[in-house]
GROMACS .gro file of C-alpha atoms in nm:
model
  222
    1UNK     CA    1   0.000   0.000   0.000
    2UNK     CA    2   0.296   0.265   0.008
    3UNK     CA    3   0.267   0.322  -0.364
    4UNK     CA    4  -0.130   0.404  -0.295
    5UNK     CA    5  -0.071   0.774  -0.277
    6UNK     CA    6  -0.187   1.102  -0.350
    7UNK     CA    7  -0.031   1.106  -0.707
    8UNK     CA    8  -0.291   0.748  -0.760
    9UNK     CA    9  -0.525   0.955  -0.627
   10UNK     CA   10  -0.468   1.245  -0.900
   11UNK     CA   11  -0.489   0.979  -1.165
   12UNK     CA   12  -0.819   0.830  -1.038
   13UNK     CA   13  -0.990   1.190  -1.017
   14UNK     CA   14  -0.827   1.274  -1.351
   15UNK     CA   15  -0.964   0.957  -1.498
   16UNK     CA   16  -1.371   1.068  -1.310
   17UNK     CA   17  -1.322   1.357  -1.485
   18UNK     CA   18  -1.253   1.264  -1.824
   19UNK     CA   19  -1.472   0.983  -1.793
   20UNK     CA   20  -1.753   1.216  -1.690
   21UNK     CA   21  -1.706   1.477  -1.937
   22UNK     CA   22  -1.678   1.276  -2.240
   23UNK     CA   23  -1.976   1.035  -2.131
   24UNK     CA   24  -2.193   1.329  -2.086
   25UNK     CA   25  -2.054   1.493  -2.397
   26UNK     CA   26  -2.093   1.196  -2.616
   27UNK     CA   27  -2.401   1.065  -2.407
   28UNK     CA   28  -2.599   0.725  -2.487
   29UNK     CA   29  -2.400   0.384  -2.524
   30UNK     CA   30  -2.102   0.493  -2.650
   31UNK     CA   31  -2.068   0.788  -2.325
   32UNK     CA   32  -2.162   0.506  -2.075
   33UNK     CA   33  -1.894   0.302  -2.258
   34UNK     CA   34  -1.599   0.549  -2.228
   35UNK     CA   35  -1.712   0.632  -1.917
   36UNK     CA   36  -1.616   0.286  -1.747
   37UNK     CA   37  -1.297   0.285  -1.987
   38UNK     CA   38  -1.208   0.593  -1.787
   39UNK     CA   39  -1.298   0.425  -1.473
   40UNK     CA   40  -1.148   0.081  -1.530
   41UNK     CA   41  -0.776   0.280  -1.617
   42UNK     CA   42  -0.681   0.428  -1.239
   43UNK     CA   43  -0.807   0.110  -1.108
   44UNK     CA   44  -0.606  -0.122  -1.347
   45UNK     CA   45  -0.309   0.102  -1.231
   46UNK     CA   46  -0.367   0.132  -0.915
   47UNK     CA   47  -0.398  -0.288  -0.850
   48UNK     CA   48  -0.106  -0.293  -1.064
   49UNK     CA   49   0.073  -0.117  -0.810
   50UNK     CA   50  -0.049  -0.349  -0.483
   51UNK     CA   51  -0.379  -0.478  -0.374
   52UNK     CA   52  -0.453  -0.453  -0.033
   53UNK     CA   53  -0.519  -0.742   0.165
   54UNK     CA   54  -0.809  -0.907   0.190
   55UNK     CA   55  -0.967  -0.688  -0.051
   56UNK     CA   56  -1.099  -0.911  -0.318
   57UNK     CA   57  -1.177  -1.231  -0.065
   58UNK     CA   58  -1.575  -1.293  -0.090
   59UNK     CA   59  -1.749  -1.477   0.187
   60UNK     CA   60  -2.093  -1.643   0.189
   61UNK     CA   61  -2.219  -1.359   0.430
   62UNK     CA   62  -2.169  -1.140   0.135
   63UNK     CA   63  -2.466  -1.276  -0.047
   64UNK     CA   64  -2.675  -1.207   0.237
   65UNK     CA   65  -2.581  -0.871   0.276
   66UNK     CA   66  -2.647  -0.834  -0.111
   67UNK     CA   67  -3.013  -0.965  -0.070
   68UNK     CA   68  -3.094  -0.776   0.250
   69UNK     CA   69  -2.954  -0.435   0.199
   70UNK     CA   70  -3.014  -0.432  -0.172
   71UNK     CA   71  -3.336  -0.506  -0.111
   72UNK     CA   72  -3.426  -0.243   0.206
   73UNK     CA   73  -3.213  -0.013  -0.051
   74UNK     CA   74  -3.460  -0.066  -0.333
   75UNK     CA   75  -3.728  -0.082  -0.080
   76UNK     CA   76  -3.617   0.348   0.030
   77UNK     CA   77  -3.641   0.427  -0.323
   78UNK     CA   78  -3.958   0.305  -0.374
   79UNK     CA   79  -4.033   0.501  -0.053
   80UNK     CA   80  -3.859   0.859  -0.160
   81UNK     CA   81  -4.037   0.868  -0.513
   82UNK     CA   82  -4.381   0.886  -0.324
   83UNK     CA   83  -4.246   1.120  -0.087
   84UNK     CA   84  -4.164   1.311  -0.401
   85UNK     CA   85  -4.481   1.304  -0.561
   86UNK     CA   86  -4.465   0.998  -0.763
   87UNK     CA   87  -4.732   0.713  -0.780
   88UNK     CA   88  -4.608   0.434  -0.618
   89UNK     CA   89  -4.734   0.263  -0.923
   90UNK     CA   90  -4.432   0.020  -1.077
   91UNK     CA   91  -4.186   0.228  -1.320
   92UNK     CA   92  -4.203   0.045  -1.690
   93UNK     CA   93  -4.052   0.139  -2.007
   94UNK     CA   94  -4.213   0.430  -2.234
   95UNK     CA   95  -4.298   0.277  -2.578
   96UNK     CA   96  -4.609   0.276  -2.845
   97UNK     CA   97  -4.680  -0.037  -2.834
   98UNK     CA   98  -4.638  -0.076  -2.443
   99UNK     CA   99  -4.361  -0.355  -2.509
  100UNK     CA  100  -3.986  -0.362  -2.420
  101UNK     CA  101  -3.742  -0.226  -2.587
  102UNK     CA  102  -3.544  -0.447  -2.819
  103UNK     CA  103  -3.231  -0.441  -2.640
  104UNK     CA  104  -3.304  -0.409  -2.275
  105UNK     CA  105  -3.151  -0.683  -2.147
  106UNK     CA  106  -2.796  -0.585  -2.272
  107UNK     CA  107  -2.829  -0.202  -2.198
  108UNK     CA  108  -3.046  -0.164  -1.877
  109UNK     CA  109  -3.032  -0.617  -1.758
  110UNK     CA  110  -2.635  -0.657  -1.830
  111UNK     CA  111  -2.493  -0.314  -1.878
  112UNK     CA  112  -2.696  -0.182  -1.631
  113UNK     CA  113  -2.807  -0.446  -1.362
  114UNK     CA  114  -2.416  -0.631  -1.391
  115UNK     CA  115  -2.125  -0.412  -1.535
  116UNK     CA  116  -2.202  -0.075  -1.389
  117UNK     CA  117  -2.215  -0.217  -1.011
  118UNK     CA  118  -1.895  -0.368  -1.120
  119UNK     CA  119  -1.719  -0.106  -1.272
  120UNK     CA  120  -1.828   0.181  -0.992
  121UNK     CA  121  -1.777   0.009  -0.708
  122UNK     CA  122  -1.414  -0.133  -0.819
  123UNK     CA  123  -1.381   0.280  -0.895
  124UNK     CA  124  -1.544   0.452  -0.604
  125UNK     CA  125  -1.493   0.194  -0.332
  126UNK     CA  126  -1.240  -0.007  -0.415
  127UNK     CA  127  -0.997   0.273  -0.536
  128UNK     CA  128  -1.091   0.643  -0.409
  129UNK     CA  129  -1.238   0.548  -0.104
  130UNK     CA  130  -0.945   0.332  -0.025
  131UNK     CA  131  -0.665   0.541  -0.099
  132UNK     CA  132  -0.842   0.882   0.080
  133UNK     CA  133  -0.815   0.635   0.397
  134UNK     CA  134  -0.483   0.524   0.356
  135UNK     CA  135  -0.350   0.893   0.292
  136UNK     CA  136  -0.591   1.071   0.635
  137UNK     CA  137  -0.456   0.746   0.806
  138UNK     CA  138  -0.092   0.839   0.734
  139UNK     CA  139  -0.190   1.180   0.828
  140UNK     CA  140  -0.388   1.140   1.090
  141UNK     CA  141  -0.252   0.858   1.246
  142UNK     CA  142  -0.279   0.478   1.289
  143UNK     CA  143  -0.454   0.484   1.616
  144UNK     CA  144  -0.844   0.441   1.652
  145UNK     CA  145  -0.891   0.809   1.650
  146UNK     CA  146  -0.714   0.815   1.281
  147UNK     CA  147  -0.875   0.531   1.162
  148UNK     CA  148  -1.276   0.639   1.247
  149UNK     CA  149  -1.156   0.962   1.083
  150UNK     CA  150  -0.975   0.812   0.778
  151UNK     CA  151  -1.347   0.573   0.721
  152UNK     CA  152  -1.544   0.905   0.771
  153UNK     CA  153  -1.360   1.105   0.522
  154UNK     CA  154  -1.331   0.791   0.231
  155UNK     CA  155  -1.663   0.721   0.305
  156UNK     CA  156  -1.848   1.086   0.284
  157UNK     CA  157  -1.611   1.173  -0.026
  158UNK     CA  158  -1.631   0.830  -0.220
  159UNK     CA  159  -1.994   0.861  -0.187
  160UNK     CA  160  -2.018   1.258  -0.284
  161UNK     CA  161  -1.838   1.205  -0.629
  162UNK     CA  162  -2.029   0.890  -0.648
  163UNK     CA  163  -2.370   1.096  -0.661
  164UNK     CA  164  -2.167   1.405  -0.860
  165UNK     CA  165  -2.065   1.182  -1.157
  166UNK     CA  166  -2.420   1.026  -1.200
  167UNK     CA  167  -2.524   1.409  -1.194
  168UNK     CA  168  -2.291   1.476  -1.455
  169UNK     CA  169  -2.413   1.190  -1.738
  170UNK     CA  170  -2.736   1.276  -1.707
  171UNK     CA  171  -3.048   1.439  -1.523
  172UNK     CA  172  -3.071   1.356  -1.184
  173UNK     CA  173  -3.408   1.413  -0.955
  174UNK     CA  174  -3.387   1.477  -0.561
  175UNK     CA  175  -3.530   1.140  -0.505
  176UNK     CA  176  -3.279   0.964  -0.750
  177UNK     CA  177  -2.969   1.207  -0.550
  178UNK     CA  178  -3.094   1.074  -0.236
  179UNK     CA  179  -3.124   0.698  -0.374
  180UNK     CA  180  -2.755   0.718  -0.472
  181UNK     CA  181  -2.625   0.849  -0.202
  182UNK     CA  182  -2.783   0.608   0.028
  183UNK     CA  183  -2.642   0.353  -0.187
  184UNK     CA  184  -2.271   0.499  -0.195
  185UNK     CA  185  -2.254   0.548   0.173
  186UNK     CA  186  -2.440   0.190   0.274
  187UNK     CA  187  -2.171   0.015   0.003
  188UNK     CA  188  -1.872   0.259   0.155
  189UNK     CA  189  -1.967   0.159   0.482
  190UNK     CA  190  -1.952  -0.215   0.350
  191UNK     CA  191  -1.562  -0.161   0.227
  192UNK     CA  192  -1.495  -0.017   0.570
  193UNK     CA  193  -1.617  -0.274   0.803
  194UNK     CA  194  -1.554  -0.585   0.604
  195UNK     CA  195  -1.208  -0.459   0.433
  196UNK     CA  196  -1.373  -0.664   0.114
  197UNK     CA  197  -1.539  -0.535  -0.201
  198UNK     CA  198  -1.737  -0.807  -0.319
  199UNK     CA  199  -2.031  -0.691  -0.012
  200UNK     CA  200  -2.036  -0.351  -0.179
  201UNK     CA  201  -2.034  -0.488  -0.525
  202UNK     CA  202  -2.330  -0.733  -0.494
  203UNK     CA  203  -2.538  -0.481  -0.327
  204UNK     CA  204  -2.521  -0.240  -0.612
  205UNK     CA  205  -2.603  -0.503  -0.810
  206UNK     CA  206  -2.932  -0.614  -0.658
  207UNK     CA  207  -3.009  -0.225  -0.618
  208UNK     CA  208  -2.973  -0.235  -0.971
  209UNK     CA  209  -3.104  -0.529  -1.066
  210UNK     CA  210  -3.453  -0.564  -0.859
  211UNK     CA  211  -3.490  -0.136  -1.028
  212UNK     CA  212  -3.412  -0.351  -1.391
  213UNK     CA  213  -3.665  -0.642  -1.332
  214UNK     CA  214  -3.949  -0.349  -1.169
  215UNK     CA  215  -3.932  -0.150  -1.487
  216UNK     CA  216  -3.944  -0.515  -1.677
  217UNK     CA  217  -4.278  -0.583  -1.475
  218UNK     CA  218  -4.454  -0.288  -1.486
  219UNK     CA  219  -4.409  -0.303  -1.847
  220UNK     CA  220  -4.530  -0.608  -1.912
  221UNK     CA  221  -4.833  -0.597  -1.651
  222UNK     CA  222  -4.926  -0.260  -1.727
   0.00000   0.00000   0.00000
């Protein structure tokens, strides 16, 4: 972990940056394509460099805390559109003839529900969050004090650019901000008590998923 520094940490916010910009400026497929190229290039360089331990073990609780807090996850959502004026009714697809889309089960199913979780969370939880805790640990010290600080700080600012960069490829509503960011800090949170990614990773993607297969059914039964 001593090459984890803050010159990785220029190239991952370099690489959110880019990534953002040219998704949003290109927008559709091909932005949400070069978007996780941009993503996938700090990380690649950064586990290049070290990994740190434990980081990529997956445990059998990790499935539980997939189905549990994915689920009370999607559950909030559901929850904050009301509160926001929506229906409550199921979300479905807009088309004429009140079918799916042709290809929504490799944008919105795979892309979506199983590459995105992937590609964020190695990003935003498995590289920023992790090196802004190693670098306020060095500074702040390797005591309890320094590392409660060094979680808060990875944690909060993992889970701020998380919710900025979704902001930034495309419209965002308050209920959608406030969706994501329970979903950043609840899968930040995961990285920082476990010290393993795959929690975080499966979470996002039941979040995502169970939001893939509600659109799917409201379609189809509405």
């Amino acid at each position: 972990m001593r090459r984890w520094n803050a010159e990785l940490l220029g190239w991952a916010l370099l690489g959110l940056g880019a990534g953002a910009l040219g998704g949003a400026w290109l927008g559709g497929t091909l932005g949400t394509v070069v978007l996780w190229a941009a993503l996938l290039v700090p990380v690649v360089l950064a586990y290049r460099r070290g990994i740190p331990r434990g980081l990529l073990r997956i445990s059998g609780v990790d499935v539980l805390y997939a189905v549990v807090l994915g689920g009370v996850l999607r559950v909030v959502q559901g929850w904050l559109t009301v509160v926001f004026g929506g229906s409550g009714s199921l979300p479905s697809y807009s088309s004429l003839d009140g079918g799916l889309p042709a290809f929504w089960w490799l944008e919105d199913l795979v892309g979506g529900a199983l590459v995105a979780p992937v590609v964020e969370e190695f990003f935003f939880r498995g590289l920023l969050l992790v090196v802004i805790f190693t670098l306020v640990r060095r500074f702040a010290g390797n005591d309890g004090a320094g590392v409660g600080l060094g979680g808060f700080v990875a944690v909060a600012a993992s889970t701020g650019l998380f919710v900025m960069t979704h902001y930034l490829t495309g419209p965002l509503s308050a209920e959608a901000a406030m969706s994501l960011t329970l979903v950043g800090l609840v899968c930040g949170m995961l990285v920082v008590f476990t010290g393993r990614i795959w929690p975080a990773v499966l979470v996002h993607i039941v979040y995502n998923g169970t939001g893939v297969l509600l659109t799917v059914a409201g379609t189809l039964l509405g």
